[in-house]
Coordinates of C-alpha atoms in Angstrom, one line a residue:
M1 CA 8.3 0.6 -13.0
L2 CA 6.9 -2.5 -11.8
N3 CA 8.3 -6.2 -13.5
I4 CA 6.3 -9.2 -11.9
H5 CA 8.4 -12.3 -12.9
N6 CA 7.0 -16.0 -12.5
L7 CA 4.4 -15.4 -9.6
S8 CA 2.9 -18.3 -8.4
I9 CA 0.3 -18.6 -5.4
S10 CA -1.8 -21.4 -4.0
F11 CA -4.5 -22.0 -1.9
Q12 CA -5.3 -25.2 0.2
G13 CA -2.6 -26.9 -2.3
E14 CA -4.3 -25.9 -5.7
Y15 CA -2.8 -23.1 -7.3
L16 CA -5.2 -19.6 -7.8
F17 CA -1.9 -18.8 -10.5
E18 CA 1.5 -19.9 -11.5
D19 CA 4.4 -18.0 -13.2
I20 CA 2.8 -14.9 -14.0
T21 CA 4.8 -12.6 -15.6
F22 CA 3.7 -9.2 -16.6
K23 CA 5.3 -5.6 -16.4
L24 CA 3.4 -2.1 -15.4
G25 CA 4.8 1.3 -16.7
N26 CA 4.2 4.7 -16.0
G27 CA 0.7 5.4 -18.1
D28 CA -0.8 1.9 -18.1
R29 CA -4.4 2.0 -16.8
V30 CA -4.6 -2.0 -16.3
G31 CA -8.3 -3.0 -16.3
L32 CA -7.5 -6.8 -14.1
I33 CA -10.6 -9.2 -15.0
G34 CA -11.3 -12.6 -14.3
K35 CA -14.7 -14.4 -12.3
N36 CA -14.8 -14.3 -9.3
G37 CA -12.6 -15.8 -6.8
A38 CA -9.8 -16.4 -10.1
G39 CA -7.4 -14.1 -8.0
K40 CA -7.8 -10.6 -8.8
S41 CA -8.1 -9.2 -5.5
T42 CA -5.2 -11.6 -4.6
M43 CA -3.1 -10.0 -7.3
L44 CA -3.7 -6.6 -6.2
K45 CA -2.3 -7.9 -2.2
I46 CA 0.5 -9.2 -3.9
L47 CA 1.7 -5.9 -6.2
S48 CA 1.1 -3.9 -2.7
K49 CA 3.2 -6.3 -0.7
E50 CA 0.5 -7.1 1.6
L51 CA 0.6 -11.0 0.9
E52 CA 3.7 -12.8 -0.1
P53 CA 3.8 -15.1 -3.2
D54 CA 4.6 -18.8 -3.1
S55 CA 7.5 -18.4 -5.7
G56 CA 8.4 -15.7 -8.3
Q57 CA 9.8 -12.3 -8.1
I58 CA 8.4 -8.4 -8.5
A59 CA 11.3 -5.9 -9.4
A60 CA 10.4 -2.2 -8.4
D61 CA 11.9 1.1 -9.2
K62 CA 13.8 2.6 -5.7
E63 CA 11.3 4.5 -3.4
L64 CA 8.4 3.5 -5.8
K65 CA 5.3 4.7 -4.0
I66 CA 2.0 2.3 -4.0
G67 CA -1.0 2.8 -3.0
F68 CA -3.9 0.7 -2.2
L69 CA -7.5 0.8 -2.3
K70 CA -9.2 -2.3 -0.6
Q71 CA -12.7 -4.0 -0.6
D72 CA -12.8 -3.9 3.5
I73 CA -11.5 -1.4 5.5
D74 CA -10.4 -0.6 8.9
F75 CA -11.5 2.8 10.1
V76 CA -10.2 4.6 13.3
F77 CA -13.2 6.2 15.2
G78 CA -13.6 9.8 16.8
R79 CA -12.0 11.6 13.4
T80 CA -13.8 14.0 11.2
V81 CA -14.1 13.6 7.7
L82 CA -11.0 16.3 7.1
E83 CA -9.1 15.2 9.9
E84 CA -9.4 11.4 8.4
S85 CA -8.6 12.6 5.0
Y86 CA -5.3 14.1 6.2
E87 CA -3.9 11.1 7.6
A88 CA -3.0 10.9 4.0
F89 CA -0.4 13.4 4.6
T90 CA 2.0 11.6 6.9
E91 CA 5.0 13.9 6.0
I92 CA 3.3 17.2 5.9
K93 CA 1.6 16.0 9.0
A94 CA 5.1 15.7 10.7
L95 CA 6.8 18.3 9.8
E96 CA 3.8 20.6 11.0
A97 CA 4.5 19.2 14.1
K98 CA 7.8 20.0 14.1
M99 CA 7.6 23.6 13.1
E100 CA 5.1 24.0 16.0
T101 CA 7.5 22.4 18.4
I102 CA 10.0 25.0 17.2
N103 CA 7.9 28.2 17.1
Q104 CA 7.0 27.1 20.7
Q105 CA 10.5 27.1 21.9
L106 CA 11.1 30.3 20.0
A107 CA 7.9 32.2 21.9
E108 CA 9.7 30.5 25.2
R109 CA 12.9 31.7 25.0
T110 CA 14.6 35.2 25.5
D111 CA 18.2 34.4 24.5
Y112 CA 18.0 36.1 21.3
E113 CA 21.6 36.3 20.5
S114 CA 22.9 32.9 21.5
E115 CA 24.0 30.1 19.1
S116 CA 21.1 27.9 20.3
Y117 CA 18.3 30.4 19.1
N118 CA 20.2 31.1 16.3
Q119 CA 20.4 27.0 15.1
L120 CA 16.7 27.0 16.0
M121 CA 15.7 29.9 13.6
I122 CA 17.5 28.3 10.6
D123 CA 15.8 24.7 11.6
L124 CA 12.6 26.4 11.3
N125 CA 13.5 28.1 7.9
E126 CA 14.6 24.8 6.8
V127 CA 11.6 22.9 7.5
Q128 CA 9.1 25.7 6.4
H129 CA 11.3 25.0 3.0
Q130 CA 10.7 21.4 2.6
Y131 CA 7.5 22.1 3.6
E132 CA 7.0 24.2 1.0
I133 CA 8.4 22.0 -1.5
I134 CA 6.0 19.3 -0.7
G135 CA 2.7 20.9 -0.9
G136 CA 2.3 21.6 3.1
Y137 CA 0.3 25.0 1.8
N138 CA -1.9 23.4 -0.9
Y139 CA -2.6 20.1 0.9
Q140 CA -6.0 21.4 2.4
G141 CA -7.3 23.2 -0.5
D142 CA -6.2 19.9 -2.9
T143 CA -8.5 17.6 0.2
E144 CA -11.5 19.5 -0.3
K145 CA -11.3 19.4 -4.0
I146 CA -11.0 15.9 -3.9
L147 CA -13.6 15.6 -1.3
Q148 CA -16.3 17.6 -3.3
G149 CA -15.2 15.5 -6.3
L150 CA -16.4 12.3 -4.7
G151 CA -19.6 13.5 -3.5
F152 CA -18.9 15.1 -0.1
K153 CA -20.8 18.6 0.3
R154 CA -18.4 21.3 2.9
E155 CA -21.2 20.8 5.6
D156 CA -19.9 16.8 6.1
F157 CA -16.0 17.9 6.3
N158 CA -16.4 18.4 9.8
K159 CA -18.5 15.8 10.5
L160 CA -17.5 12.3 12.4
T161 CA -16.6 9.6 9.9
D162 CA -18.8 7.3 12.7
T163 CA -21.9 8.9 11.6
F164 CA -21.1 7.9 7.6
S165 CA -22.0 4.8 6.0
G166 CA -19.6 1.8 4.7
G167 CA -20.3 3.4 1.3
W168 CA -19.0 6.8 2.2
R169 CA -16.4 5.7 4.4
M170 CA -15.0 4.1 1.4
R171 CA -15.4 7.2 -0.3
I172 CA -12.8 8.8 2.0
E173 CA -10.2 6.2 1.9
L174 CA -10.5 6.6 -2.3
A175 CA -9.8 10.6 -1.3
K176 CA -7.0 9.4 0.9
L177 CA -5.6 7.3 -1.8
L178 CA -5.9 10.3 -4.6
L179 CA -4.3 12.6 -2.5
Q180 CA -1.5 11.2 -1.5
N181 CA 1.8 11.0 -4.3
N182 CA 1.6 7.4 -5.3
D183 CA 3.4 5.7 -8.4
V184 CA 1.1 3.1 -8.5
L185 CA -2.4 2.7 -7.9
L186 CA -4.0 -0.8 -6.9
L187 CA -7.7 -0.1 -7.2
D188 CA -10.1 -3.1 -5.8
E189 CA -13.7 -2.3 -7.0
P190 CA -13.7 1.7 -6.8
T191 CA -17.0 2.2 -8.4
N192 CA -19.1 -0.1 -5.9
H193 CA -20.3 3.0 -3.7
L194 CA -20.1 6.0 -5.8
D195 CA -23.1 7.7 -7.7
I196 CA -22.8 8.3 -11.3
E197 CA -21.4 11.8 -10.6
S198 CA -18.6 10.5 -8.7
I199 CA -18.1 7.6 -11.0
I200 CA -17.8 10.4 -14.4
W201 CA -15.6 12.8 -11.5
L202 CA -13.2 9.7 -10.9
E203 CA -12.9 8.3 -14.6
G204 CA -11.7 12.0 -15.1
F205 CA -9.0 11.7 -12.9
L206 CA -7.5 8.5 -13.7
K207 CA -7.4 9.4 -17.3
S208 CA -5.4 12.1 -16.4
Y209 CA -3.2 9.9 -14.1
T210 CA 0.6 9.8 -15.0
G211 CA 1.5 7.0 -12.9
A212 CA 0.3 3.2 -13.4
V213 CA -3.3 1.8 -12.3
A214 CA -4.7 -1.6 -12.2
I215 CA -8.3 -1.6 -11.5
V216 CA -10.6 -4.3 -10.6
S217 CA -14.3 -3.7 -11.5
H218 CA -16.9 -5.6 -13.2
D219 CA -18.4 -2.3 -14.5
K220 CA -18.1 -2.8 -18.2
M221 CA -18.5 1.4 -19.0
F222 CA -16.2 2.2 -16.4
L223 CA -13.6 -0.3 -17.7
D224 CA -14.2 1.1 -21.3
N225 CA -13.7 4.8 -20.2
V226 CA -10.7 4.6 -18.5
T227 CA -8.4 1.4 -19.3
N228 CA -6.1 1.3 -22.1
R229 CA -4.7 -2.2 -21.1
T230 CA -6.9 -5.7 -20.3
I231 CA -5.1 -8.4 -17.9
E232 CA -7.7 -11.7 -17.8
I233 CA -7.0 -14.3 -15.0
S234 CA -8.6 -17.3 -16.2
L235 CA -7.8 -21.1 -14.7
G236 CA -4.6 -19.8 -13.4
R237 CA -3.2 -18.3 -16.4
I238 CA -3.4 -14.9 -17.7
Y239 CA -3.8 -13.2 -21.2
D240 CA -2.6 -9.7 -21.8
Y241 CA -3.4 -7.4 -24.4
P242 CA -3.6 -3.3 -24.8
K243 CA -7.3 -3.0 -25.1
P244 CA -10.1 -1.5 -22.9
Y245 CA -12.4 -4.4 -21.6
T246 CA -15.3 -4.7 -24.6
K247 CA -12.0 -4.1 -27.8
Y248 CA -10.3 -6.7 -25.4
L249 CA -13.5 -9.8 -25.6
V250 CA -13.4 -8.9 -29.5
L251 CA -9.7 -9.4 -30.1
R252 CA -9.6 -12.4 -27.7
E253 CA -12.5 -13.7 -29.3
E254 CA -10.3 -13.6 -33.0
I255 CA -7.4 -14.9 -31.7
R256 CA -9.5 -18.0 -30.2
T257 CA -10.9 -18.5 -33.6
Q258 CA -7.5 -18.4 -35.3
Q259 CA -5.9 -21.0 -32.5
L260 CA -9.1 -23.2 -33.3
A261 CA -8.8 -22.9 -37.1
S262 CA -4.7 -23.3 -37.4
Q263 CA -5.1 -26.0 -34.7
K264 CA -7.7 -27.8 -37.3
N265 CA -5.3 -27.6 -39.5
Q266 CA -2.5 -28.7 -37.9
Q267 CA -4.6 -31.5 -36.6
K268 CA -5.0 -32.5 -40.4
Q269 CA -1.8 -32.6 -41.3
I270 CA -0.9 -34.6 -38.3
E271 CA -3.0 -37.4 -39.0
Q272 CA -2.3 -37.5 -42.8
T273 CA 1.4 -37.6 -41.6
E274 CA 0.4 -40.6 -39.1
K275 CA -1.4 -42.8 -42.0
L276 CA 1.9 -41.9 -43.9
I277 CA 4.2 -43.7 -41.3
E278 CA 1.7 -46.5 -41.2
K279 CA 1.5 -47.4 -44.7
F280 CA 5.7 -46.9 -44.8
R281 CA 6.2 -49.1 -42.0
A282 CA 4.7 -52.1 -43.9
K283 CA 7.5 -51.8 -46.4
A284 CA 11.4 -52.6 -45.6
S285 CA 12.3 -50.3 -48.6
K286 CA 10.1 -47.4 -46.9
A287 CA 11.2 -48.0 -43.0
T288 CA 13.9 -45.0 -43.3
M289 CA 11.2 -42.7 -44.9
A290 CA 8.9 -43.6 -42.0
Q291 CA 11.7 -43.0 -39.3
S292 CA 11.9 -39.2 -40.6
L293 CA 8.6 -38.9 -40.8
I294 CA 8.2 -39.7 -37.0
K295 CA 11.1 -37.4 -35.9
K296 CA 9.5 -34.6 -37.7
L297 CA 6.0 -35.4 -36.2
D298 CA 7.8 -35.2 -32.9
K299 CA 9.2 -31.8 -33.5
I300 CA 5.9 -30.2 -34.4
D301 CA 5.0 -26.9 -31.7
R302 CA 1.2 -28.0 -31.0
I303 CA -1.0 -25.2 -31.6
E304 CA -2.7 -24.5 -28.1
V305 CA -6.3 -22.8 -27.6
D306 CA -6.0 -20.5 -24.8
E307 CA -8.6 -22.3 -22.4
D308 CA -12.0 -20.2 -21.2
D309 CA -13.5 -21.5 -17.6
N310 CA -17.3 -21.7 -18.6
S311 CA -18.0 -22.5 -14.9
V312 CA -20.9 -21.0 -13.9
M313 CA -23.6 -20.9 -11.1
T314 CA -26.8 -22.5 -11.5
L315 CA -29.7 -20.2 -10.1
N316 CA -33.4 -20.7 -9.9
F317 CA -36.2 -18.4 -7.2
P318 CA -39.0 -20.7 -7.0
V319 CA -42.3 -19.6 -5.8
S320 CA -43.4 -20.1 -2.6
I321 CA -47.4 -19.8 -2.1
T322 CA -48.9 -17.8 -4.3
P323 CA -50.2 -14.0 -2.8
G324 CA -53.2 -11.7 -2.7
K325 CA -53.6 -9.9 -6.2
V326 CA -51.8 -6.8 -4.4
V327 CA -48.6 -7.3 -2.9
V328 CA -47.8 -3.8 -1.4
E329 CA -50.1 -1.1 -0.8
A330 CA -47.9 2.0 0.0
N331 CA -49.9 5.4 1.0
N332 CA -48.2 8.6 1.5
I333 CA -44.9 7.6 2.4
S334 CA -42.2 9.9 4.5
K335 CA -38.8 9.4 5.6
S336 CA -36.2 11.8 7.0
Y337 CA -33.0 11.4 8.4
G338 CA -32.5 14.2 10.8
E339 CA -33.2 17.3 8.5
K340 CA -32.4 15.4 5.5
Q341 CA -36.0 14.4 3.7
V342 CA -35.6 11.6 1.4
L343 CA -39.2 10.6 0.8
S344 CA -41.8 12.8 1.2
S345 CA -45.9 11.6 0.9
V346 CA -45.3 8.8 -1.7
S347 CA -47.8 6.4 -2.9
L348 CA -47.2 3.3 -4.7
M349 CA -49.0 0.0 -5.7
I350 CA -47.4 -3.2 -6.6
E351 CA -49.7 -6.4 -7.8
R352 CA -48.9 -9.9 -7.9
D353 CA -46.1 -10.9 -10.9
A354 CA -44.9 -7.1 -11.5
K355 CA -41.5 -6.2 -12.7
T356 CA -40.8 -3.2 -11.2
A357 CA -37.1 -1.0 -11.3
F358 CA -36.4 1.5 -8.8
V359 CA -34.1 4.5 -10.9
G360 CA -32.5 7.7 -9.9
Q361 CA -29.3 9.4 -8.7
N362 CA -27.7 7.9 -5.1
G363 CA -29.5 9.7 -2.4
Q364 CA -33.1 10.0 -3.8
G365 CA -34.6 7.3 -1.4
K366 CA -34.3 4.1 -3.9
S367 CA -33.2 1.7 -0.8
T368 CA -34.5 3.5 1.8
L369 CA -37.9 2.7 0.2
A370 CA -37.0 -0.7 -0.4
K371 CA -35.9 -1.1 3.2
I372 CA -39.3 0.3 4.4
L373 CA -41.1 -2.3 1.9
V374 CA -39.6 -5.4 4.0
G375 CA -40.3 -3.5 7.7
D376 CA -36.6 -2.4 8.4
L377 CA -37.0 1.3 8.5
E378 CA -39.5 2.9 10.6
H379 CA -41.2 5.6 8.7
K380 CA -44.3 8.1 8.4
G381 CA -47.7 6.9 6.6
N382 CA -49.2 3.8 5.6
L383 CA -48.0 0.3 4.2
K384 CA -49.7 -2.5 3.9
L385 CA -48.7 -5.8 2.3
G386 CA -51.0 -8.6 1.0
H387 CA -52.3 -11.3 1.7
N388 CA -49.7 -14.4 1.9
V389 CA -46.7 -12.5 0.8
Q390 CA -43.6 -13.4 1.9
I391 CA -40.6 -11.2 1.3
G392 CA -37.0 -12.0 0.1
Y393 CA -35.0 -9.4 0.8
F394 CA -31.3 -9.0 -1.0
A395 CA -29.5 -5.8 0.4
Q396 CA -26.7 -3.9 -1.1
N397 CA -24.7 -4.7 1.7
Q398 CA -25.7 -8.0 2.5
A399 CA -22.5 -9.5 2.3
E400 CA -21.2 -7.3 5.2
Y401 CA -24.1 -9.7 7.6
L402 CA -21.9 -12.9 7.2
D403 CA -19.8 -13.7 9.8
G404 CA -15.9 -14.0 8.8
N405 CA -15.1 -16.5 11.4
K406 CA -17.7 -18.9 9.8
T407 CA -16.9 -21.3 7.0
V408 CA -18.9 -21.4 3.6
L409 CA -21.1 -24.7 4.9
D410 CA -21.7 -23.6 8.5
T411 CA -23.2 -20.1 7.4
M412 CA -25.4 -22.2 5.2
I413 CA -26.0 -24.6 7.9
D414 CA -26.9 -22.0 10.6
A415 CA -29.3 -20.3 8.1
A416 CA -31.5 -23.8 7.3
N417 CA -34.0 -25.2 8.5
E418 CA -34.7 -29.0 9.4
T419 CA -37.0 -29.1 6.0
N420 CA -33.9 -27.5 3.7
R421 CA -30.7 -28.3 5.8
S422 CA -30.4 -31.7 3.6
K423 CA -30.1 -29.6 1.1
V424 CA -27.5 -27.0 1.9
R425 CA -24.8 -29.3 -0.2
D426 CA -26.7 -29.3 -3.0
I427 CA -27.1 -25.4 -3.3
L428 CA -23.8 -24.6 -2.2
G429 CA -22.6 -27.0 -5.3
S430 CA -25.0 -24.7 -7.3
F431 CA -23.4 -21.8 -6.3
L432 CA -19.6 -23.0 -7.4
F433 CA -19.3 -23.9 -3.4
R434 CA -18.3 -27.4 -4.3
G435 CA -15.9 -29.8 -2.3
E436 CA -13.4 -27.9 -0.1
E437 CA -14.8 -24.8 -1.7
A438 CA -17.3 -25.0 1.1
E439 CA -14.9 -25.6 4.4
K440 CA -13.4 -22.2 3.4
Y441 CA -13.5 -19.3 6.0
V442 CA -16.0 -16.5 5.1
R443 CA -13.0 -13.6 5.5
V444 CA -11.0 -15.3 2.9
L445 CA -13.8 -15.0 0.3
S446 CA -13.6 -12.2 -2.6
G447 CA -16.3 -9.6 -2.8
G448 CA -17.8 -11.8 -5.8
E449 CA -18.1 -15.1 -3.7
R450 CA -19.7 -13.1 -0.8
N451 CA -22.3 -12.0 -3.2
R452 CA -23.1 -15.6 -4.2
L453 CA -23.0 -16.9 -0.6
A454 CA -25.6 -14.5 0.3
L455 CA -27.6 -15.1 -3.0
A456 CA -27.1 -18.7 -1.9
K457 CA -28.5 -18.0 1.6
L458 CA -31.6 -16.2 0.1
M459 CA -32.4 -19.4 -1.0
L460 CA -32.9 -21.0 2.0
Q461 CA -36.3 -19.1 2.7
P462 CA -39.9 -19.1 1.3
F463 CA -40.6 -15.9 -1.1
N464 CA -42.8 -15.2 -3.6
V465 CA -42.0 -11.5 -4.1
L466 CA -38.3 -11.0 -4.2
I467 CA -36.6 -7.1 -3.9
M468 CA -33.1 -7.0 -4.6
D469 CA -30.7 -3.6 -4.0
E470 CA -28.2 -3.4 -6.3
P471 CA -27.3 -7.4 -6.6
T472 CA -24.9 -7.2 -9.2
N473 CA -22.0 -5.3 -7.4
H474 CA -19.0 -7.5 -6.9
L475 CA -20.3 -9.8 -9.3
D476 CA -18.5 -11.3 -12.4
I477 CA -19.8 -10.7 -16.0
K478 CA -20.8 -14.4 -15.9
S479 CA -22.3 -14.0 -12.5
K480 CA -24.6 -10.9 -13.6
N481 CA -25.7 -13.2 -16.7
V482 CA -26.8 -16.2 -15.1
L483 CA -28.5 -14.0 -12.3
K484 CA -30.2 -12.2 -14.8
E485 CA -31.4 -15.2 -16.5
A486 CA -32.8 -16.7 -13.4
L487 CA -34.5 -13.0 -12.8
Q488 CA -36.6 -13.4 -15.8
R489 CA -37.7 -17.1 -15.1
F490 CA -38.8 -16.0 -11.8
E491 CA -42.8 -16.0 -11.9
G492 CA -43.2 -13.9 -8.8
T493 CA -42.8 -10.2 -7.8
L494 CA -40.0 -8.5 -8.6
I495 CA -38.7 -5.0 -7.3
L496 CA -34.7 -4.1 -8.5
V497 CA -32.8 -1.2 -7.8
S498 CA -30.1 -0.6 -10.0
H499 CA -28.3 1.7 -12.3
D500 CA -27.1 -1.2 -14.4
R501 CA -29.2 -0.5 -17.9
D502 CA -27.7 -3.9 -19.4
F503 CA -28.8 -5.4 -16.2
L504 CA -32.2 -4.2 -15.9
Q505 CA -32.9 -4.8 -20.0
G506 CA -35.9 -7.4 -20.3
L507 CA -36.0 -7.5 -16.8
T508 CA -39.0 -4.9 -15.6
S509 CA -42.1 -3.7 -17.5
T510 CA -42.5 -0.7 -15.0
V511 CA -40.4 1.8 -13.7
Y512 CA -40.3 4.1 -10.9
E513 CA -37.9 7.4 -11.1
F514 CA -37.2 8.8 -7.7
K515 CA -36.4 12.5 -7.7
D516 CA -36.7 15.0 -5.1
E517 CA -38.4 13.2 -2.7
K518 CA -41.2 12.2 -5.0
L519 CA -41.8 9.1 -7.5
K520 CA -42.5 9.0 -11.3
K521 CA -44.1 5.9 -12.6
Y522 CA -43.5 5.1 -16.5
L523 CA -45.4 2.3 -17.8
G524 CA -42.9 0.3 -19.7
D525 CA -39.3 -1.3 -19.6
I526 CA -36.0 0.6 -19.3
D527 CA -35.8 1.1 -22.7
Y528 CA -39.1 2.8 -23.0
Y529 CA -37.9 5.2 -19.8
L530 CA -34.9 6.2 -21.5
E531 CA -36.7 7.5 -24.2
K532 CA -39.0 9.3 -22.7
R533 CA -36.3 10.9 -20.8
K534 CA -34.6 11.4 -23.8
V535 CA -31.1 10.2 -22.7
D536 CA -29.6 7.2 -23.6
S537 CA -28.5 5.7 -20.5
L538 CA -28.9 6.2 -17.0
R539 CA -25.6 7.6 -16.4
E540 CA -26.9 10.8 -18.2
V541 CA -30.2 10.7 -16.2
E542 CA -28.4 10.8 -12.8
K543 CA -25.8 13.1 -14.2
R544 CA -28.7 15.4 -15.4
T545 CA -30.5 15.5 -12.0
V546 CA -27.7 17.0 -10.6
V547 CA -27.4 19.8 -13.1
K548 CA -30.9 20.3 -12.9
E549 CA -30.7 20.4 -8.8
Q550 CA -28.4 24.1 -9.2
P551 CA -30.8 26.8 -9.4
K552 CA -28.3 29.0 -8.0
E553 CA -26.3 29.4 -11.0
T554 CA -29.5 30.5 -12.6
K555 CA -30.6 32.9 -10.0
K556 CA -31.2 36.3 -11.3
Q557 CA -29.2 39.3 -8.8
S558 CA -30.5 42.5 -7.5
Y559 CA -28.9 45.6 -8.3
E560 CA -27.9 45.7 -4.4
E561 CA -26.6 41.9 -4.5
Q562 CA -24.5 43.0 -7.4
K563 CA -23.1 45.8 -6.1
K564 CA -22.1 44.1 -2.8
L565 CA -20.4 41.2 -4.8
K566 CA -18.5 43.7 -6.8
S567 CA -17.5 45.1 -3.5
L568 CA -16.5 41.5 -1.7
N569 CA -14.5 40.9 -4.7
N570 CA -12.7 44.1 -4.7
K571 CA -11.6 43.4 -0.9
L572 CA -10.9 40.2 -1.6
S573 CA -8.8 41.3 -4.5
N574 CA -7.2 43.7 -2.4
T575 CA -6.5 41.3 0.6
E576 CA -4.8 38.6 -1.1
S577 CA -2.4 41.5 -2.5
K578 CA -1.7 42.5 0.8
I579 CA -1.3 38.7 2.0
N580 CA 1.2 38.0 -1.1
Q581 CA 3.2 41.1 -0.2
L582 CA 3.1 40.4 3.4
E583 CA 4.4 36.7 2.9
K584 CA 6.9 37.8 0.6
E585 CA 8.6 40.1 3.0
I586 CA 8.2 37.6 6.2
K587 CA 10.0 35.2 3.6
E588 CA 13.0 37.3 2.8
I589 CA 13.2 38.2 7.0
D590 CA 13.6 34.5 7.1
V591 CA 16.1 34.0 4.6
E592 CA 18.5 36.9 6.4
L593 CA 18.0 35.4 9.6
A594 CA 19.1 31.9 8.5
T595 CA 22.2 33.4 6.5
N596 CA 23.5 36.8 8.4
Y597 CA 21.6 36.7 11.6
D598 CA 23.6 38.9 13.9
E599 CA 23.1 42.0 12.0
T600 CA 19.5 41.2 11.6
V601 CA 18.7 41.2 15.2
A602 CA 20.9 44.1 15.9
K603 CA 18.3 46.1 14.0
P604 CA 15.9 48.5 16.2
D605 CA 13.2 47.0 17.5
F606 CA 13.5 43.6 15.1
F607 CA 11.6 41.2 16.7
D608 CA 8.4 43.6 17.3
K609 CA 8.3 44.2 13.9
Y610 CA 9.2 41.0 12.8
Q611 CA 5.9 39.6 15.4
A612 CA 3.7 42.5 14.2
K613 CA 4.2 41.4 10.4
K614 CA 3.4 37.8 11.6
D615 CA 0.4 39.2 13.3
E616 CA -1.0 41.0 10.7
L617 CA -0.8 38.6 7.9
A618 CA -2.8 35.9 10.6
R619 CA -5.5 38.7 10.6
L620 CA -5.5 39.1 6.8
M621 CA -5.8 35.6 6.5
D622 CA -8.9 35.6 9.1
T623 CA -10.0 38.4 6.7
W624 CA -9.8 36.5 3.6
E625 CA -11.6 33.4 5.2
T626 CA -14.4 35.7 6.1
I627 CA -14.6 37.3 2.7
T628 CA -14.7 34.1 0.7
I629 CA -17.6 32.6 2.9
E630 CA -19.4 35.8 2.1
L631 CA -19.0 35.6 -1.5
E632 CA -19.7 31.7 -1.6
E633 CA -23.4 32.8 -0.7
Y634 CA -24.0 34.6 -4.1
A635 CA -22.3 32.3 -6.0

C-alpha cells in the first residue's frame, strides 16, 4: 500500500531522521511514538504529501486515498456542523449539483421528443446511477451517525461551526475524515479534544477499519486498545515492532538487554584476541598467526546497542510567598452558557498546600470552575481569594495563546520582566530549547514543544497556587513523568483538572467529582476515589455517567402512549413500503426512458403520470420524516 524507502529530512542543517525505511499495509494500525520534536508530526506530513522530504521515495498504490487529521486546522466560517461535515463528500456534492442542473433544464423545456431532451434524460439516468453507486442516498445518515458517535447532539447539527470551541471543531474535522472512503488514515493526536465516550467510540471504529492507520498519540491506553504495531522515532532512527505500545516497551527493553549482554561477550572476545595479537607480535615465529588474528578482528561485525534518547526537561515550581491559611473560598457559584446550566450553587474551600483533583466527564464544569477561580469567567455567587494568593494558571488550550510569528526566545523575553529577563536562556535550556532551538519560530514547533514553551512561560511569573487544566495534552511520556515529579515536589497549593489516572496517582489527596451541575468531595487520593466508586479507571466513571443519564430508556409508558407508539410504527412501516414501491416504479421508468425513449413518452399522459409519482414520493418522504420525529419523542 505505502512503501517508504530511505526517507530523510533535515531542519536548519540537522537531520530529524535519516534513511528511514518501512511499509504500511492493509490492517496495519501503527502507533507512531517518540519524544516531543522527534519528528512524528513531520513524518505524517510527509506521508500525506503535505511536506517534501530531502531524499528518499514513497511508493503508493495507484489512486491511493490518504486522509490526514492535523493538530492545527483552518475552518471556513458561516457553515453549519452538517454543512461542514458534508464537505467530506466532494464527489457526491458535485453529482448533486449536476442532477440539479439537468432537472432544471428538463423542467424548463417542452421539446419532449427532441434528441437533446432524450440525451438529457440519458445523462440524468447515468448521473443518478453513479450517485447511487458512491453512496449518495446514504451519506446524510452516515454523517449523522458519525457526528453522534463523536459526541454531537441532533440539536447541534444546524448550529454554525463558529459557535464551537477549537476542540469541537477538531471533532468535525475528524468526522469528515472518517466519512471519506480513505485507504490510509493519518491521525495526529486524535484524542486530545475527545471525552471518554467519544474515545471509546473512536477505538471501536479504528479497530474495525480495514485500511492502514498511523496514529501519533501520547495516550497509552488508546494506543494499547487500537494499535497492533509500534514505530518509535528516536535520535533519527526508527524501531519497528509488531506490538502495541506497552508490549513494545517490554520487547524493546528485552532486545536492548540482549544487545548489551551480546556486546559485553563480544568485547571480552575482542580483548582476548587483542592480547594474543600483542603476545604473538613479539615473536617472529608467531608473526603469521598475529596477522591472521588481526584480519579476523577486522572482519568482526561489531554489535551495536540501540541508543536511547534520555534527554528530558528540568522542571521545578518554586513557591513565591506564603499565602493565608484559606486560599480559595467559593460559595453558591453558578454558571450557564445560554440555556445550558453547567454549575449550580456549588461551594468549596481550599486550604493552603492542599493538593486537589477535579474529575468527571467532559462538559460537567471542571474547566469552567478553573477559569472562574482565576478570574477568566463571569459567574453568579461569591468567590474570595485568600491573603497573598498568587495564582499560576495553565489552561487546556494554553499553547493556542502563543504567537506563531515569534521565535521561542522572543516569546520568553516578551513575557519576562526586569528581574527575570536575564534568566530566560537558562529557563529555556532546562525545557530543552538549547542553542539554535531557541531561535525556532513557534509556528514550526510540535504540539508537545508548544506545551513545553507554555510551561517555560509559566516559570516567569510568581505563584503559590497552581491551577493546571489537562497539562499532559501533547506531552510525550517522558515529559509527563518529569512534570509529575515536579508537581510532587511543589510545596504550594495545587489544583489539577485531568482524566489521566496514571498522572494523578500520588499527586493529590482530595478529589472533587463534577456531575449534574454539582460537586462531590472525596477525602482521599485518586485510587481511594475509584475504590469508593467501585470502578478500576476514570474511563469507567465517565462512561457510567453517560449510561446513568439516560432515564428515557427506563421510563414506563402509559397504555395510551403504547397505543400511540404502535400506531406510529404501523404508519412508518406502511409509509416505508409505499416509498420502496414508488422508488422501484420510478427507477423502472427511468430505465425505459434511457433504453426506449420514443415508445415510452408516446404513452397517454406519460409525463403527467411520471411527475405525479415523483410528487407522491416527495410527499411520502415528508410524511416519513414527520413520523420519525414523533417516534423519537417516545424513544
